[in-house]
Coordinates of C-alpha atoms and ligand atoms in Angstrom, one line a residue:
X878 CA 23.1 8.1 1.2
X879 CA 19.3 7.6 1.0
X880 CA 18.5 4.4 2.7
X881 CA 14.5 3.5 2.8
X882 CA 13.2 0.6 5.9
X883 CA 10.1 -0.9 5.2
X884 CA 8.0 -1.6 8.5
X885 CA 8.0 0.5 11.1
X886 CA 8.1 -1.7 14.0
X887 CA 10.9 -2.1 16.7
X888 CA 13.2 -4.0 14.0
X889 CA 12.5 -1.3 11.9
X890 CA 13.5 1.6 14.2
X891 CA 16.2 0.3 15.5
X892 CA 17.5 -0.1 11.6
X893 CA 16.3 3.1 11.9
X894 CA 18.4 4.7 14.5
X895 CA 22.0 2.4 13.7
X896 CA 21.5 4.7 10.3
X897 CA 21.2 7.6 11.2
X898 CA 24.0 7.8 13.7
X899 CA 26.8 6.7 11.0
X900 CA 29.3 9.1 10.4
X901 CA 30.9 7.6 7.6
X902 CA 28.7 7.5 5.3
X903 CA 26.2 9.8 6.2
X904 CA 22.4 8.7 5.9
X905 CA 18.9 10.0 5.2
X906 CA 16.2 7.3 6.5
X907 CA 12.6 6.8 4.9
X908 CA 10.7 4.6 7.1
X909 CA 7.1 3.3 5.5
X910 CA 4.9 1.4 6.5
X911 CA 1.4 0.0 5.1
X912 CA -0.3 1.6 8.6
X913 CA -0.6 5.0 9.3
X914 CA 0.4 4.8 12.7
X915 CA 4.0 3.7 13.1
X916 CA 5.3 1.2 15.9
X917 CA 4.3 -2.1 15.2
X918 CA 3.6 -4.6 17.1
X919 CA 4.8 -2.3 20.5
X920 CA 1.3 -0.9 19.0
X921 CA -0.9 -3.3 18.0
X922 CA 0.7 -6.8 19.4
X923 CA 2.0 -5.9 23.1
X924 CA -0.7 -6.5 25.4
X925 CA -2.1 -3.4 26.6
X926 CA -2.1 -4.2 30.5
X927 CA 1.5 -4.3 29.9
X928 CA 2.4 -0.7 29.5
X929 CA 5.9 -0.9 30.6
X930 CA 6.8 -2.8 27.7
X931 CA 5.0 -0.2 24.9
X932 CA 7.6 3.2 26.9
X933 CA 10.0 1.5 24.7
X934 CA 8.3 3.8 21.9
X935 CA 10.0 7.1 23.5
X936 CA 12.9 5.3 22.1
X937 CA 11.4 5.4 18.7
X938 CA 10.1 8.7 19.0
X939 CA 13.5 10.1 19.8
X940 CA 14.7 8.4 16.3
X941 CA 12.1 10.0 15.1
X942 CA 13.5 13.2 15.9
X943 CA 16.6 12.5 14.3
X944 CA 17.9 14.7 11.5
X945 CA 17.3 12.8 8.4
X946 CA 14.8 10.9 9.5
X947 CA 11.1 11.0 7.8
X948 CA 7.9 8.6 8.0
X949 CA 5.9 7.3 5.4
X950 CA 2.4 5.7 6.4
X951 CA 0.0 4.0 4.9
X952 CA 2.2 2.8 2.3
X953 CA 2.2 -0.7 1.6
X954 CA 5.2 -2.0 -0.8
X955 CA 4.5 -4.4 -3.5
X956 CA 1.3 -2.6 -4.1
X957 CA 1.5 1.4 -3.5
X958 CA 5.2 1.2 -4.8
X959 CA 6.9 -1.8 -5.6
X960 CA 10.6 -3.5 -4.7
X961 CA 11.8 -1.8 -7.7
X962 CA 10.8 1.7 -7.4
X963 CA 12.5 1.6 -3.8
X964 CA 15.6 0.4 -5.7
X965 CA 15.5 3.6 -8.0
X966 CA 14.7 5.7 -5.5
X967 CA 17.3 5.1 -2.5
X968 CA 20.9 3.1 -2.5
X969 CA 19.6 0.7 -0.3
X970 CA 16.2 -0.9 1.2
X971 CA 15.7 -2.8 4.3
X972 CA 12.7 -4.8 5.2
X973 CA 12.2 -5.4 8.5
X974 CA 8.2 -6.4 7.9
X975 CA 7.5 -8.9 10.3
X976 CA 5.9 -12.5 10.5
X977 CA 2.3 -11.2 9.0
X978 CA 0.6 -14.1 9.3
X979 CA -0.1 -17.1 11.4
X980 CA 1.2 -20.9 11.3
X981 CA -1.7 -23.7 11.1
X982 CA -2.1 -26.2 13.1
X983 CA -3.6 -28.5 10.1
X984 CA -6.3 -30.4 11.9
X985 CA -10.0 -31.1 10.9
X986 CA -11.9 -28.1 12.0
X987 CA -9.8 -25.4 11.8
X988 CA -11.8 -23.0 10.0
X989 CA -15.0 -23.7 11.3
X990 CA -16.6 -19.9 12.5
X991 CA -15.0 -19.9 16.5
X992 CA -11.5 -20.9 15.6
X993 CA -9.7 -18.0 15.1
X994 CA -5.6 -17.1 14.7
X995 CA -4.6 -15.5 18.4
X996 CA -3.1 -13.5 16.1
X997 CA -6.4 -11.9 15.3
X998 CA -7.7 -11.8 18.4
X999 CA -4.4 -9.7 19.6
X1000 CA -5.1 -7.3 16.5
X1001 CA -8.6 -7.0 17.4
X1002 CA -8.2 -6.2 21.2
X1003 CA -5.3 -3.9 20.3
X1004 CA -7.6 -1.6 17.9
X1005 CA -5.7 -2.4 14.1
X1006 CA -7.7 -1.2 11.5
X1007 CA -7.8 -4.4 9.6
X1008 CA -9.5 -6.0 12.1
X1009 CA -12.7 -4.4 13.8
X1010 CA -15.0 -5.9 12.0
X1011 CA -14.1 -9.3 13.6
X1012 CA -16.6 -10.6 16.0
X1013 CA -15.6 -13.3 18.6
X1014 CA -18.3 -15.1 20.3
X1015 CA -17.6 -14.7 23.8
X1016 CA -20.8 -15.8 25.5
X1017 CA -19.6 -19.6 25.8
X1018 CA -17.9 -21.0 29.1
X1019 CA -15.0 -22.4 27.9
X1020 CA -12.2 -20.8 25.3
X1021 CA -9.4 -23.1 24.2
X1022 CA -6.2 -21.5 23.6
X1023 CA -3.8 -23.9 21.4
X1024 CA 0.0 -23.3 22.2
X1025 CA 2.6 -22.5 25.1
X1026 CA 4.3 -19.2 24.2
X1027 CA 3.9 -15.7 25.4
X1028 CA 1.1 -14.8 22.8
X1029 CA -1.1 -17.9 24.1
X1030 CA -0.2 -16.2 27.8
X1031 CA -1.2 -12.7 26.5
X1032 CA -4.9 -13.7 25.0
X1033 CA -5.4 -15.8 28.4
X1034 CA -4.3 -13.3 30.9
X1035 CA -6.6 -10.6 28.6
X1036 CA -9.9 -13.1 28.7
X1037 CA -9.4 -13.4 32.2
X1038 CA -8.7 -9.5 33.1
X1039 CA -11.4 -7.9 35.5
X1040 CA -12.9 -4.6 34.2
X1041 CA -10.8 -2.7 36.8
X1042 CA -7.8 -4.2 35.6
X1043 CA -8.6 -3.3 31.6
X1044 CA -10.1 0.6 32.2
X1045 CA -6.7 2.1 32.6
X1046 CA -5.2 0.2 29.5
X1047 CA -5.7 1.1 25.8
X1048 CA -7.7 -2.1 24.9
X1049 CA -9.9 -0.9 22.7
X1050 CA -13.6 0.1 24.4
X1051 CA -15.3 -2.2 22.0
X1052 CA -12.9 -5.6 23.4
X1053 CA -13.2 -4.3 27.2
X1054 CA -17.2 -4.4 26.6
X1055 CA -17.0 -7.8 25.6
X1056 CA -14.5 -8.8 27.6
X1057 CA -16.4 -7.6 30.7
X1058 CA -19.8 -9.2 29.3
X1059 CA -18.2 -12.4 28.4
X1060 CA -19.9 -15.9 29.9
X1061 CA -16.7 -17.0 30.1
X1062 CA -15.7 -19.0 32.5
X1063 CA -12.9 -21.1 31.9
X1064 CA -9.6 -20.6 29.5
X1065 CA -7.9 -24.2 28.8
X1066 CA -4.6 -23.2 27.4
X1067 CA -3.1 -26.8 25.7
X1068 CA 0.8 -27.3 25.4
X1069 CA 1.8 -30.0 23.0
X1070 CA 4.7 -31.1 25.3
X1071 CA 5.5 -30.7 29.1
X1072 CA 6.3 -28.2 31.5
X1073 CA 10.0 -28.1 31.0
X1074 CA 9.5 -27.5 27.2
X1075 CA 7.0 -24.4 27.5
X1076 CA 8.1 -21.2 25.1
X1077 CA 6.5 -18.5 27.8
X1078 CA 9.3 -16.8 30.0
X1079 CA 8.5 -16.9 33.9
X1080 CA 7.4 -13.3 34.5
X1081 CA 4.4 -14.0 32.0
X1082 CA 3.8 -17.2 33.3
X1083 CA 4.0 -15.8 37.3
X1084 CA 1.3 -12.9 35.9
X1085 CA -1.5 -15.5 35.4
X1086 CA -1.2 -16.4 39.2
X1087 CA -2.1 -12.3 40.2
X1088 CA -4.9 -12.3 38.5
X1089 CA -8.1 -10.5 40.5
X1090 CA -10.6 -12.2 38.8
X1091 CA -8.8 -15.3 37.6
X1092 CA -7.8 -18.7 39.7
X1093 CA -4.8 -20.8 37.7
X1094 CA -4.8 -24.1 37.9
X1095 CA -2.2 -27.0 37.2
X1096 CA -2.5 -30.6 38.0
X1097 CA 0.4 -31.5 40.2
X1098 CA 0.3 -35.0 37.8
X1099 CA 1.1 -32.5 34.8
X1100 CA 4.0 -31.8 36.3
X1101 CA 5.5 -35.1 36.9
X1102 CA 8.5 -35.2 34.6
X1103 CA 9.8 -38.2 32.2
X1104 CA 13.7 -38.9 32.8
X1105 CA 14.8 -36.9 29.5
X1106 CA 12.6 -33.5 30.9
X1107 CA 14.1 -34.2 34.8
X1108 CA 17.9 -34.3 33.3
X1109 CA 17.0 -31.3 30.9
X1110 CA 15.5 -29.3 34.1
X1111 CA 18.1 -30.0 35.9
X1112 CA 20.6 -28.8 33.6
X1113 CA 18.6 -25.7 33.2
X1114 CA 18.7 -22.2 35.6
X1115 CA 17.3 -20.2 33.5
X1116 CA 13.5 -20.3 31.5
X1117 CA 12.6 -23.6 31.7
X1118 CA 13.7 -24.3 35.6
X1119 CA 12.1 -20.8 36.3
X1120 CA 8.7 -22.0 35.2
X1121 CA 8.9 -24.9 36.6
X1122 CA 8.8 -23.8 40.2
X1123 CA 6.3 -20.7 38.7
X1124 CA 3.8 -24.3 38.1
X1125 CA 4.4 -26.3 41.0
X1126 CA 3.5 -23.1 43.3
X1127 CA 0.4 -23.1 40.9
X1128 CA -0.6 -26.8 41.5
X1129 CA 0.0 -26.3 45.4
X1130 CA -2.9 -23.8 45.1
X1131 CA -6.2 -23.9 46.3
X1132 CA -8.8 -22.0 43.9
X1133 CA -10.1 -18.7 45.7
X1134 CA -13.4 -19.1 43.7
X1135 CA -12.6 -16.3 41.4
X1136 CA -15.4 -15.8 38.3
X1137 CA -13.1 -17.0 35.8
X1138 CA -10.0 -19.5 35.8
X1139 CA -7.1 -20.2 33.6
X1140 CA -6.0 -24.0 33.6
X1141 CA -2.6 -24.8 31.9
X1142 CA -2.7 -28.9 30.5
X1143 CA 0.5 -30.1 29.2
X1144 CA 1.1 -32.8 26.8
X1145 CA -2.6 -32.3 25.1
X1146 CA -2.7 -31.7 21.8
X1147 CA -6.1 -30.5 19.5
X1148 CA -6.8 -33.5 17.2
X1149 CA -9.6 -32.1 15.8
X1150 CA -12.0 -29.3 16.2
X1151 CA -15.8 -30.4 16.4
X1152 CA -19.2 -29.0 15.3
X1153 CA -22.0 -28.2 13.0
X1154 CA -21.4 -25.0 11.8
X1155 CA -19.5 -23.3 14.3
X1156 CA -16.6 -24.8 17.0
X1157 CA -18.8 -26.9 20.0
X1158 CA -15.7 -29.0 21.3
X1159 CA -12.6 -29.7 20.9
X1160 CA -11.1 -33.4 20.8
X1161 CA -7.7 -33.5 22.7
X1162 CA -5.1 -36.2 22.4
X1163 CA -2.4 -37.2 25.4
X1164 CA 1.0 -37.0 24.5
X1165 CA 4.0 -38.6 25.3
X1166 CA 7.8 -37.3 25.1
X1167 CA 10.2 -38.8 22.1
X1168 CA 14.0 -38.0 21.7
X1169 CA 14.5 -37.1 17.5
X1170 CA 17.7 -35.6 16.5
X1171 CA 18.6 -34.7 20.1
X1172 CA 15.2 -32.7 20.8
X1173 CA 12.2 -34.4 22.9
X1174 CA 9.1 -33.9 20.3
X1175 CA 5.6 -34.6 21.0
X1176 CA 3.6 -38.3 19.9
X1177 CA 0.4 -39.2 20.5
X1178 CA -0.1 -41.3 23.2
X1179 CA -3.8 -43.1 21.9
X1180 CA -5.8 -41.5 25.0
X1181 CA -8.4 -38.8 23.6
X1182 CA -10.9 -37.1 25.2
X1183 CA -13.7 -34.5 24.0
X1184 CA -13.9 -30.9 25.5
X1185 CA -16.7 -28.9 24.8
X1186 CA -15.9 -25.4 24.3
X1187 CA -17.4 -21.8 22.0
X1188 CA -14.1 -20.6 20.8
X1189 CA -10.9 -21.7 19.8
X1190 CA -7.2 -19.2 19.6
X1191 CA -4.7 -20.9 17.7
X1192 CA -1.2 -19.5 18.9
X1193 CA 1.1 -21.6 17.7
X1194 CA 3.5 -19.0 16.0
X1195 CA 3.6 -16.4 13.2
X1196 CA 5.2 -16.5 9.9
X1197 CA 6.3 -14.5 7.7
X1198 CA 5.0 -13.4 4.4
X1199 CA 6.6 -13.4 0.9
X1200 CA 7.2 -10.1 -0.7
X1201 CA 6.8 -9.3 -4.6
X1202 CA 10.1 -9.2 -6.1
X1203 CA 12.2 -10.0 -2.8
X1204 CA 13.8 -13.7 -2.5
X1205 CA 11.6 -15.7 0.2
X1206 CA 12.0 -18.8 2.2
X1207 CA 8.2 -20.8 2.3
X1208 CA 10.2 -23.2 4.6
X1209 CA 11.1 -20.8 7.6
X1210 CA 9.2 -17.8 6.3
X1211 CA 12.0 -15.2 6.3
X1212 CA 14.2 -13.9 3.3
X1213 CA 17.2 -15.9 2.8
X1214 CA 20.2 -13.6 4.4
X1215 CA 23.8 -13.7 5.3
X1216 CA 24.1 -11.5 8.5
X1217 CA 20.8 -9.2 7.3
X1218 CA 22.3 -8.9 3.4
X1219 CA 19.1 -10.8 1.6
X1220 CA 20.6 -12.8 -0.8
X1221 CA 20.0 -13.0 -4.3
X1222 CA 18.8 -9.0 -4.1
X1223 CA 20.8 -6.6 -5.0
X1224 CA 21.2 -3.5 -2.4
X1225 CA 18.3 -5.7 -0.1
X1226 CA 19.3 -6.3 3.6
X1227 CA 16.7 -7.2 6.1
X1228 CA 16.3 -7.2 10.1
X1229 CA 13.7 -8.7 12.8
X1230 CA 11.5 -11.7 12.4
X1231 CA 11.4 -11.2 8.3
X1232 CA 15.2 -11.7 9.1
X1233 CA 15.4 -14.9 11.7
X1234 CA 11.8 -15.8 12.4
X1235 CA 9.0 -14.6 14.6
X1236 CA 11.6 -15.3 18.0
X1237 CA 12.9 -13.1 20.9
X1238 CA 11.9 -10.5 23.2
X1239 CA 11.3 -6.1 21.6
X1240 CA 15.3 -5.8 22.8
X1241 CA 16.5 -8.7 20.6
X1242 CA 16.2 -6.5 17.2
X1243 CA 18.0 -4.0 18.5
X1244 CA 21.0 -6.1 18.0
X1245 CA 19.6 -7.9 15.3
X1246 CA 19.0 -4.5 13.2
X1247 CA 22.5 -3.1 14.1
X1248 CA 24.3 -6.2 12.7
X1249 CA 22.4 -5.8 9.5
X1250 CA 23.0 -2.2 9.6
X1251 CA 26.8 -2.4 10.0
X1252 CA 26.7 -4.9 7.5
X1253 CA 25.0 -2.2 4.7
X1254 CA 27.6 0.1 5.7
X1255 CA 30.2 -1.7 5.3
X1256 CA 29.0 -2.5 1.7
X1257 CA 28.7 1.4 1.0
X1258 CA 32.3 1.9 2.4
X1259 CA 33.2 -1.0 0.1
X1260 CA 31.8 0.9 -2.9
X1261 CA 29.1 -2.0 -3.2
X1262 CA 25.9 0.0 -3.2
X1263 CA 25.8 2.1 -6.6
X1264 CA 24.8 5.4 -5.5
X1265 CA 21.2 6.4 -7.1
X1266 CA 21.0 9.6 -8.8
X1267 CA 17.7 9.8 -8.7
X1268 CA 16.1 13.4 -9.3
X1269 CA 12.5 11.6 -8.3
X1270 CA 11.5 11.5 -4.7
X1271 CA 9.2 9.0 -3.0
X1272 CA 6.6 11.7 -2.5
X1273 CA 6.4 12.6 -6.0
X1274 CA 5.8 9.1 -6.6
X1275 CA 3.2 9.1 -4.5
X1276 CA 1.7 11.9 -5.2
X1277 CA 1.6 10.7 -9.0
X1278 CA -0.3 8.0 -7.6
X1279 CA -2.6 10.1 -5.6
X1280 CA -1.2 8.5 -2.0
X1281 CA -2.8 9.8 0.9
X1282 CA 0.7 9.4 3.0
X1283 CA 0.4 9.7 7.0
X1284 CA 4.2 12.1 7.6
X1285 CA 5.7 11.9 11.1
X1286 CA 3.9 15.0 11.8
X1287 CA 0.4 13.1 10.9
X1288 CA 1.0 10.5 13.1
X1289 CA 1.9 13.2 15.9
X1290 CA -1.6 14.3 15.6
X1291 CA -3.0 11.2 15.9
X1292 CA -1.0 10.7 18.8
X1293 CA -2.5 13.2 20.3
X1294 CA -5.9 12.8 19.2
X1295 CA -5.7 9.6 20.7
X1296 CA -4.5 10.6 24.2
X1297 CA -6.6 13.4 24.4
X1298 CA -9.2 11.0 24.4
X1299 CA -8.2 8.7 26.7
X1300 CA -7.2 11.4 30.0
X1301 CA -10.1 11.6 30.8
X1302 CA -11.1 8.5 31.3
X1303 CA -7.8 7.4 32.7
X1304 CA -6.1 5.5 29.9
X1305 CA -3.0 6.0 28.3
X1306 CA -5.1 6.6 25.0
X1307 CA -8.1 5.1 23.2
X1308 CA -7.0 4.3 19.6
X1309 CA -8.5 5.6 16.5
X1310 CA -9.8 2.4 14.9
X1311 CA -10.6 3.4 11.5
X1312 CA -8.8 4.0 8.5
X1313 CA -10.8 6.9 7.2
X1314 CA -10.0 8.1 10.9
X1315 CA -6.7 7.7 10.8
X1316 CA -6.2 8.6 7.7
X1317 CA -8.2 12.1 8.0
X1318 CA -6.5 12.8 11.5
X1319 CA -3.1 12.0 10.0
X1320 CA -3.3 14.9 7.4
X1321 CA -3.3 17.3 9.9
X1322 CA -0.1 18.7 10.7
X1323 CA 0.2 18.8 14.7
X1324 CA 0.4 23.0 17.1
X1325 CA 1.4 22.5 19.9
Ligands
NAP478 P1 6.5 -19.1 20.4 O1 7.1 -18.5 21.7 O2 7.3 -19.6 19.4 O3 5.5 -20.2 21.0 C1 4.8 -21.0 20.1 C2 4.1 -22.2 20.8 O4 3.3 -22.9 19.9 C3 5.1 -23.2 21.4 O5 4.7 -23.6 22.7 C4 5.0 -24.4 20.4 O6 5.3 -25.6 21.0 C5 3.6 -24.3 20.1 N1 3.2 -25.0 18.9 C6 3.8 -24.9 17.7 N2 3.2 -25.7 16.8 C7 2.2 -26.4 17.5 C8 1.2 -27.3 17.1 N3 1.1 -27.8 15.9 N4 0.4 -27.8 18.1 C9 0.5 -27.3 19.4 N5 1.4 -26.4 19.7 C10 2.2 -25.9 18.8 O7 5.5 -18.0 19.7 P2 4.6 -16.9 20.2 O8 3.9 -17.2 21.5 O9 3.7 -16.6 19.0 O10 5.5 -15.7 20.5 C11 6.4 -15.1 19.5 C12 7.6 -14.4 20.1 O11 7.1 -13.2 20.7 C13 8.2 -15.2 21.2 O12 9.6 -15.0 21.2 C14 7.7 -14.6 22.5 O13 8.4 -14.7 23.6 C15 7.5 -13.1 22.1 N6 6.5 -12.5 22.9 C16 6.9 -11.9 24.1 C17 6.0 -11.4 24.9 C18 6.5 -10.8 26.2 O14 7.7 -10.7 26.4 N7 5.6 -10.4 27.1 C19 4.6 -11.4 24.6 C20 4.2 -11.9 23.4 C21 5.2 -12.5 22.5 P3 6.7 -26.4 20.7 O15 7.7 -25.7 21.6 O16 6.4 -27.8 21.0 O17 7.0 -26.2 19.3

């Protein structure tokens, strides 16, 4: 059985690797993706002082070494080959693409030049291709960062990183420069509700308080809790008690005087964003704590206040983006799916954040992916998935359509390229940035 993944991040290697250790039946994996490089956002989302988390690509590299298993970058379906040529070509697809894009907050001033998508500033720092070009104005003294999940922690933590602390990481030379050079001095990071209702786990949140160049700072009166939080904290051991006693260690703290500071406010929300042409402040509302269908949601209180600041991050989730030819949900931004089998597509199944929204830790696709994956099985044991007698290959399709494809070998160089260039200066690589790069580094097949 022929079985092509789109998106080669860790949903899509762990698909991956559930396929090509079934027996019964036996299965050849294609896994493409619109990069050249493979690994997602273990790539080009993870932070990059937080190498631990990227080893889990030797995992992928030993799928990669698979029988059966081959890599197709730099090819983007739904414009280098559609839904329907997959469906020719192999007996099943699965998309395990991702939330691409970013949700919107829907306030006045949200595009204004300075208020950017975290989830650009994550690509940039993290050397994707797409965006290089971006330029973030760091020289002001205050950056606002909108939301209270891991991604918000990530693009503080990396504003606030000292130069010794971002040399041995693979943050691309270009962000480290301007990291290093920024006027920065303060990061605001704004949670819509409290401190028991924050998404970030409590090693994340502990990592902003070991920062070298970095003071945190809480208000102890942010942390004092309405009845329905206290009852909810209490019930709690896990997250949400965790970071509880991570913040009121934080607001016992006396600032060292470090150059920069991070200071986490709770119940603020961005009502608008001000300024000419570009972001100059930001107006903030207080919030107060409503029970709605059993959940405590965030109301405006009526106090406001105006911050000035240079730039604005927006992290307040991705979402995913609609495929041509594939069923979509605008709603939650996945593909509607019973246990990974898309519906309303025939031989479709998906995995990952395309699959239950952008939630969860690298480790929760792994059991995501193999529930889809036992569920395509299944379907091919059930006679379900019409095998394709196709005599055409995806590589003569795409070399009909003159394709410049990056193979698993391609990537290997680039790989290499790539950590070649970063021993000597101590990092674990320095990342080609450009797509002619990439794309002319990938052709070569790797000696070793
Ligand atoms: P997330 O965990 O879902 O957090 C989104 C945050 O945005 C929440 O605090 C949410 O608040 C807030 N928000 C949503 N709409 C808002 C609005 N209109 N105004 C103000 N705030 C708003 O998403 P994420 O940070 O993008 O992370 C995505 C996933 O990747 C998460 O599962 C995360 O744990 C994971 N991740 C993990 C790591 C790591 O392990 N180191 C690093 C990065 C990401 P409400 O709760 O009030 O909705």
């Amino acid at each position: 059985m022929r079985v092509a993944v789109v998106g080669s991040g860790p949903a899509g290697f762990y698909a991956a690797d559930a396929l090509l250790k079934s027996d019964d039946p036996r299965v050849e994996v294609d896994l493409l993706d619109r990069l050249p490089t493979p690994w997602g956002l273990v790539r080009l989302g993870v932070a990059p002082d937080h190498e631990n988390i990227k080893a889990v690509s030797r995992a992928f590299e030993k799928t990669a070494a698979r029988p059966g298993f081959r890599f197709f970058g730099n090819v983007e379906v739904g414009s280098t080959v559609s839904h329907e040529d997959l469906l020719e070509l192999y007996d099943a697809v699965v998309y395990t693409v991702g939330a691409q894009t970013d949700r919107q907050l829907g306030i006045p001033g949200e595009d204004l030049p300075g208020s950017w998508a975290a989830t650009e500033f994550v690509a940039w720092y993290n050397g994707h291709p797409d965006f290089q070009d971006l330029e973030f104005d760091l020289s002001h003294e205050r950056v606002v960062v909108v939301g209270n999940g891991n991604v918000a922690i990530d693009c503080a933590r990396m504003l606030a990183l000292t130069d010794e602390e971002l040399r041995p990481t693979d943050t691309t030379p270009e962000a480290t420069d301007a990291i290093n050079e920024a006027g920065v001095r303060e990061i605001l990071m704004l949670g819509r509700r409290g401190p028991a209702q924050a998404a970030f786990t409590p090693p994340e949140l502990k990592e902003l308080g070991e920062l070298a160049g970095a003071d945190v700072v809480v208000d102890p009166r942010d942390l004092e809790l309405d009845p329905a939080s206290a009852r909810a904290l209490e019930e709690d051991r896990e997250r949400a008690r965790r970071n509880f006693e991570v913040l009121e260690e934080f607001a016992r703290r006396e600032p060292a005087g470090k150059p920069r500071r991070i200071v986490l406010r709770f119940l603020a929300s961005p009502l608008a964003i001000l300024g000419e042409d570009r972001v100059e402040a930001v107006e903030i509302g207080r919030n107060e704590l409503v029970e709605e269908d059993g959940r405590l949601v965030a109301r405006p209180a009526g106090e406001t206040e105006v911050v000035p600041a240079g730039l604005v991050l927006r992290s307040v989730g991705y979402k995913g983006v609609a495929l041509p030819g594939v069923p979509f949900d605008e709603r939650t931004g996945t593909i509607p799916n019973d246990h990974g089998r898309a519906l309303g597509a025939e031989r479709t199944y998906v995995a990952g954040w395309i699959k239950r929204g952008p939630s969860g830790v690298i480790g929760t696709n792994k059991k995501d992916a193999t529930e889809t994956v036992e569920a395509l099985l299944a379907d091919a044991r059930a006679g379900k998935l019409a095998r394709v007698d196709s005599t055409r290959s995806l590589e003569a399709l795409l070399d009909e359509r003159g394709v410049n494809y990056v193979e698993h070998e391609g990537w290997q160089a680039i790989d290499a390229a790539e950590r070649g260039a970063g021993e000597p200066l101590g990092r674990p690589r320095v990342k080609l940035t450009a797509w002619e790069q990439l794309l002319e580094t990938g052709q070569r097949k790797i000696t070793r």
